[in-house]
PDB file of C-alpha atoms in Angstrom:
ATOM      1  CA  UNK W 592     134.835  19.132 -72.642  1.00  0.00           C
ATOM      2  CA  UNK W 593     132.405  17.551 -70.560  1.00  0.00           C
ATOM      3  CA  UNK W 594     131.604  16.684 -66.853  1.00  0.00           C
ATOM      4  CA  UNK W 595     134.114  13.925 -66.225  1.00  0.00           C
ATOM      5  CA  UNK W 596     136.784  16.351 -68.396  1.00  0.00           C
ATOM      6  CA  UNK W 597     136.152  19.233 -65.607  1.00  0.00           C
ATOM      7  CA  UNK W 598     136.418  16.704 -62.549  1.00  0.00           C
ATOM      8  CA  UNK W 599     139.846  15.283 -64.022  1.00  0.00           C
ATOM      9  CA  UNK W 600     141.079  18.766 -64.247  1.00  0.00           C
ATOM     10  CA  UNK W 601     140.131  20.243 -60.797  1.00  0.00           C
ATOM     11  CA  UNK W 602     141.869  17.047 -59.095  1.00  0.00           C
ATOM     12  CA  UNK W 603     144.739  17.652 -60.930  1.00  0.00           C
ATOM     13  CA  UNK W 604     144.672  21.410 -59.937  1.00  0.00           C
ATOM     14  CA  UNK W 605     144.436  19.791 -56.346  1.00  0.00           C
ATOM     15  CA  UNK W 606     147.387  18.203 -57.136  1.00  0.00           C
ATOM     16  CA  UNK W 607     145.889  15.031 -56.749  1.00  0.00           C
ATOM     17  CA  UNK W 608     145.350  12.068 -59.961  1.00  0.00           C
ATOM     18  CA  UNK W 609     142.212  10.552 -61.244  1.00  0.00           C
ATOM     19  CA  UNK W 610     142.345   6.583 -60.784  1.00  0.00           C
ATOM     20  CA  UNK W 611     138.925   6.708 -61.946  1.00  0.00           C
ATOM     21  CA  UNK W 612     135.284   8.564 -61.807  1.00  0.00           C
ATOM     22  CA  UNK W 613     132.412   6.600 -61.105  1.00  0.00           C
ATOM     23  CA  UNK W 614     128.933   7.691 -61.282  1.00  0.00           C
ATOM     24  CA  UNK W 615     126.841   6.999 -57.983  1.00  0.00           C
ATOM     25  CA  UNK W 616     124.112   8.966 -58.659  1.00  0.00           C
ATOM     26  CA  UNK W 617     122.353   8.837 -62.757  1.00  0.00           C
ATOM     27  CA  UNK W 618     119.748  11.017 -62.302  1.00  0.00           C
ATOM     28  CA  UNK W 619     121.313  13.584 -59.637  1.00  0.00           C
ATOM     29  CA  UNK W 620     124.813  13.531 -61.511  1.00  0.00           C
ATOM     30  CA  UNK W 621     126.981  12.823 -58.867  1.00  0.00           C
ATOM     31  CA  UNK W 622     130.459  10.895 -58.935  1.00  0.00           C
ATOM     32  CA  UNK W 623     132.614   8.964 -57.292  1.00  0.00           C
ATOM     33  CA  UNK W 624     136.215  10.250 -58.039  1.00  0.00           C
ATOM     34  CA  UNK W 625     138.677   7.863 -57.007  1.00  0.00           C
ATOM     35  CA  UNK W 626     142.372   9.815 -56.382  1.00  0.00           C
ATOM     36  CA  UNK W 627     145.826   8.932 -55.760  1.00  0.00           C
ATOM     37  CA  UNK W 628     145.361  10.693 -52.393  1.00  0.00           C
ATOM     38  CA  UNK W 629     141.429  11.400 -51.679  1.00  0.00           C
ATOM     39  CA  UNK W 630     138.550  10.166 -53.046  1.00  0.00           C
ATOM     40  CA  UNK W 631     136.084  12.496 -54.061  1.00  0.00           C
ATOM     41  CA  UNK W 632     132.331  12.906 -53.821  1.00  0.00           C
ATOM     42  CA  UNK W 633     131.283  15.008 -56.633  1.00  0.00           C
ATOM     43  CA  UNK W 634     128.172  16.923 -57.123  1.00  0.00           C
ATOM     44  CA  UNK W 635     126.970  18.435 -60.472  1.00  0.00           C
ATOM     45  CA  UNK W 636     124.167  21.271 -59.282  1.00  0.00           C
ATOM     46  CA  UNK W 637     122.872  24.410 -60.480  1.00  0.00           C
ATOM     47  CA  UNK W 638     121.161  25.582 -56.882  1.00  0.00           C
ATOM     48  CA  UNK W 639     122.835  27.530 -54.221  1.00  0.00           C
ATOM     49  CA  UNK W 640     120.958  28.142 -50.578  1.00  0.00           C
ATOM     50  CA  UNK W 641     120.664  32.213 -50.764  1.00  0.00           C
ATOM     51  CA  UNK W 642     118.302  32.640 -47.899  1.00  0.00           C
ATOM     52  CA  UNK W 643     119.231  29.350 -45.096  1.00  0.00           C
ATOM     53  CA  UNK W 644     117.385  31.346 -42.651  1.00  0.00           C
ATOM     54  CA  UNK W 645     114.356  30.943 -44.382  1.00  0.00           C
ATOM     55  CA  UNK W 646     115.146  27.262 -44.317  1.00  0.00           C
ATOM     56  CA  UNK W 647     116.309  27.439 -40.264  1.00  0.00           C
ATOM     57  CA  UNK W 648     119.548  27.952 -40.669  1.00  0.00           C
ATOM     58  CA  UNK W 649     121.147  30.299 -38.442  1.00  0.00           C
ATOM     59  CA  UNK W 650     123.784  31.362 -40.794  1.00  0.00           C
ATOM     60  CA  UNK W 651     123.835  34.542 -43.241  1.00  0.00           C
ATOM     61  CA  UNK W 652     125.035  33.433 -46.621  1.00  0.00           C
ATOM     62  CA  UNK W 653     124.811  31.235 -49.680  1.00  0.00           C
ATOM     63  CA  UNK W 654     125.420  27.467 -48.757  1.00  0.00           C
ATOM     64  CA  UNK W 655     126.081  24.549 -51.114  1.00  0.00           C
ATOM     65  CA  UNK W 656     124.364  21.233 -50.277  1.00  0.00           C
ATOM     66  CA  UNK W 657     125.250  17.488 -49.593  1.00  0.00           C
ATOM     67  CA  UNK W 658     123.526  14.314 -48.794  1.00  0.00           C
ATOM     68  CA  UNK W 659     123.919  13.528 -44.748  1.00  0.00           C
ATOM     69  CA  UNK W 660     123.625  10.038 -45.739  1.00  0.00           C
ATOM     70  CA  UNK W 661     126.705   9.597 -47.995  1.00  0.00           C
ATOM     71  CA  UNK W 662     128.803  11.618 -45.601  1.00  0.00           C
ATOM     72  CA  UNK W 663     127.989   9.382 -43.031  1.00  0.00           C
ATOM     73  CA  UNK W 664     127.347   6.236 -45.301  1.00  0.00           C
ATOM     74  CA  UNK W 665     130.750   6.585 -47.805  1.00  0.00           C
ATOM     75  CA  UNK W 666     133.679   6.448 -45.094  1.00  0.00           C
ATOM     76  CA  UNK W 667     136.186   6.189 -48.238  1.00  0.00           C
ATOM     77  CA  UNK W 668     135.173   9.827 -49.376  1.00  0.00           C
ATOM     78  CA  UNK W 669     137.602  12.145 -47.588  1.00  0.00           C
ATOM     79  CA  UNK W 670     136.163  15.563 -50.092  1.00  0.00           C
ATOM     80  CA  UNK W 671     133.122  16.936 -51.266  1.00  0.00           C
ATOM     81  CA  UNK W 672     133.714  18.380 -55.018  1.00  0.00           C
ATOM     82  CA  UNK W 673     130.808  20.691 -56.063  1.00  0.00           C
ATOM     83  CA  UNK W 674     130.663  21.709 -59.933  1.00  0.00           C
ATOM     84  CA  UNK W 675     128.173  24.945 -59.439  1.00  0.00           C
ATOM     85  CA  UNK W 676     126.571  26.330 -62.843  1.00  0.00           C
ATOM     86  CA  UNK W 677     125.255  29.753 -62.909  1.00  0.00           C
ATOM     87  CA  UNK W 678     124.722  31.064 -66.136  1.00  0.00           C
ATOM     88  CA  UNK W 679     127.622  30.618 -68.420  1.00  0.00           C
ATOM     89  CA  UNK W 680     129.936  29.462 -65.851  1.00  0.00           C
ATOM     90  CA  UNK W 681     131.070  26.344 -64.054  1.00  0.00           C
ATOM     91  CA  UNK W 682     132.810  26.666 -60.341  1.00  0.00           C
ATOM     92  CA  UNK W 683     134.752  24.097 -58.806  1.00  0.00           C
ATOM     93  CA  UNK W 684     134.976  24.132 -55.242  1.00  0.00           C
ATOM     94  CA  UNK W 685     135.819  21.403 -52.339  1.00  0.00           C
ATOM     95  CA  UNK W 686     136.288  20.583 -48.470  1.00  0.00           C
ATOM     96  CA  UNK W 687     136.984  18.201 -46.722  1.00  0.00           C
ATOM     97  CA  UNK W 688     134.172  16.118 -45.098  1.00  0.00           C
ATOM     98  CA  UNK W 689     135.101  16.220 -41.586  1.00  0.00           C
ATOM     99  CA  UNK W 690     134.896  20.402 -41.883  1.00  0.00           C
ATOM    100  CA  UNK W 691     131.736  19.936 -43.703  1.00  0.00           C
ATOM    101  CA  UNK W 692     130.056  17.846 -40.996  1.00  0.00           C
ATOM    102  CA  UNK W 693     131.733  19.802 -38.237  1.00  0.00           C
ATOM    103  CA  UNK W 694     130.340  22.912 -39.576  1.00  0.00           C
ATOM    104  CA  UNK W 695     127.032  21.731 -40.040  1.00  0.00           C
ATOM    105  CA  UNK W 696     127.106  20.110 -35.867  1.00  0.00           C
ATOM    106  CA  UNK W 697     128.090  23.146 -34.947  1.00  0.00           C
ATOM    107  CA  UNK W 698     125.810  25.322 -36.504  1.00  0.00           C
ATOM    108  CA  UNK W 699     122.528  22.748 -36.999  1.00  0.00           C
ATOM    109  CA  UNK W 700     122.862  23.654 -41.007  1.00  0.00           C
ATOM    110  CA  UNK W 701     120.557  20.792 -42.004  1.00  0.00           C
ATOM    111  CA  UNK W 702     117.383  20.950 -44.087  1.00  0.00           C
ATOM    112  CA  UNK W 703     114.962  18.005 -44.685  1.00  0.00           C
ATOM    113  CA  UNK W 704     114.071  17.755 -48.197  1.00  0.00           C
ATOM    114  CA  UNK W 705     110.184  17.216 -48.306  1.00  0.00           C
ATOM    115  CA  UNK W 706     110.066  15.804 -51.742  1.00  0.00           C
ATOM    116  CA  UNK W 707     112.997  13.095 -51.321  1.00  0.00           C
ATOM    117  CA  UNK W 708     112.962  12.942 -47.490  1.00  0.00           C
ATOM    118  CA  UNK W 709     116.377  13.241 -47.614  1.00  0.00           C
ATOM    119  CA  UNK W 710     118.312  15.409 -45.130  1.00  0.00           C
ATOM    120  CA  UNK W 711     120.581  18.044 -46.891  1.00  0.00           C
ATOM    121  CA  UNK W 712     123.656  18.864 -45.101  1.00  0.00           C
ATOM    122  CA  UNK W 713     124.401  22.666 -45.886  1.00  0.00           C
ATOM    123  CA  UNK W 714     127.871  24.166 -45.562  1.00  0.00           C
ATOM    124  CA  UNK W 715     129.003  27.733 -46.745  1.00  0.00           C
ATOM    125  CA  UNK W 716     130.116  28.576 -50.404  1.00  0.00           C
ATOM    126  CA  UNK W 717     132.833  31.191 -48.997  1.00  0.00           C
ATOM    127  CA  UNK W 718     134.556  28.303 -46.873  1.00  0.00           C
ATOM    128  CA  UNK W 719     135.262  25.873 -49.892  1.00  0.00           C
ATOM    129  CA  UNK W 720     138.264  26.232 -51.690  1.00  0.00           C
ATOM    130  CA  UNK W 721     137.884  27.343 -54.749  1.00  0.00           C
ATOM    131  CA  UNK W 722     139.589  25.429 -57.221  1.00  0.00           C
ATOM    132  CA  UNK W 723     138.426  26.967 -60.710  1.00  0.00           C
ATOM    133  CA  UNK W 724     135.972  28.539 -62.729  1.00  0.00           C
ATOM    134  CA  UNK W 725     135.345  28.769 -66.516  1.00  0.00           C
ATOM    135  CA  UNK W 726     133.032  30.955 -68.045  1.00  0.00           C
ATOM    136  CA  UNK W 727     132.095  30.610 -72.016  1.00  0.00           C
ATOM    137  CA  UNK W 728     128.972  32.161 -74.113  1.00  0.00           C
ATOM    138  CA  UNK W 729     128.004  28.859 -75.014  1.00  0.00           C
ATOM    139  CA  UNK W 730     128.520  26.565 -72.160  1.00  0.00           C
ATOM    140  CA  UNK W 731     126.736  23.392 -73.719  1.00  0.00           C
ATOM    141  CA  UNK W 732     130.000  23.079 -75.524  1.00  0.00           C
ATOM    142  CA  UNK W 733     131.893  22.583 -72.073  1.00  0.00           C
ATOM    143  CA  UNK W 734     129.811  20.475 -70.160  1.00  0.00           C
ATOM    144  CA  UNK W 735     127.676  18.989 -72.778  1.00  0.00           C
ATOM    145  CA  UNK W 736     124.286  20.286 -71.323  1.00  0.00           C
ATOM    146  CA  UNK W 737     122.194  22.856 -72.435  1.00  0.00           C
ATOM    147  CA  UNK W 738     121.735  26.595 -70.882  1.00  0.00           C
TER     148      UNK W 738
END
């Protein structure tokens, strides 16, 4: 099973279907999932936010990341989908962009990236849904990628 194989699945668990998943991003792996009902920004990453303080954040626990420019610059995306590796697991979680960008307003969760100059848009990993996970020993199997 790989990548695309997870993202069809956890749309379905949304009860949503998979028009079709585009890639927007080669080198990042992110996607473009089209749905019968939302359409989908998807984010393959292996890096949580443990400490956002140390990043000025005023906010206490691990946050998952998104581009401020394709929330603002992709009005057709109505969810952010986050695949999340760590170790021999693969989480699935997702909210809806207007929360996301809300949250981060409200609470000035953004972080300049020095290296791209992009600004990251940082919303808590206990307020997505949570729409799977799978675990195996040998997770190169399931997303094609090595540990």
């Amino acid at each position: 099973m790989n990548l695309e194989s997870i993202i069809r699945a956890a749309v379905e668990r949304l009860g949503d279907c998979v028009e079709s998943v585009r890639l927007y991003d080669k080198a990042c792996k992110h996607f473009i999932v089209y749905g019968c009902r939302h359409t989908y920004y998807t984010i393959y990453t292996t890096s949580v936010l443990l400490e956002p303080r140390k990043a000025g954040i005023d906010f206490n626990r691990p946050m998952l990341g998104v581009r401020t420019s394709v929330l603002k610059s992709l009005p057709i995306v109505s969810k952010v989908m986050w695949l999340l590796r760590l170790k021999n697991c693969v989480y699935v979680l997702v909210q809806r962009v207007d929360k996301i960008m809300d949250f981060c307003i409200a609470f000035k969760a953004f972080y300049r990236n020095d290296k791209t100059g992009e600004t990251i848009c940082n919303y808590p990993l206990s307020y997505c849904e949570k729409v799977f996970e799978k675990c195996e020993a040998t997770l190169e199997r399931y997303v094609g990628l090595p540990v």
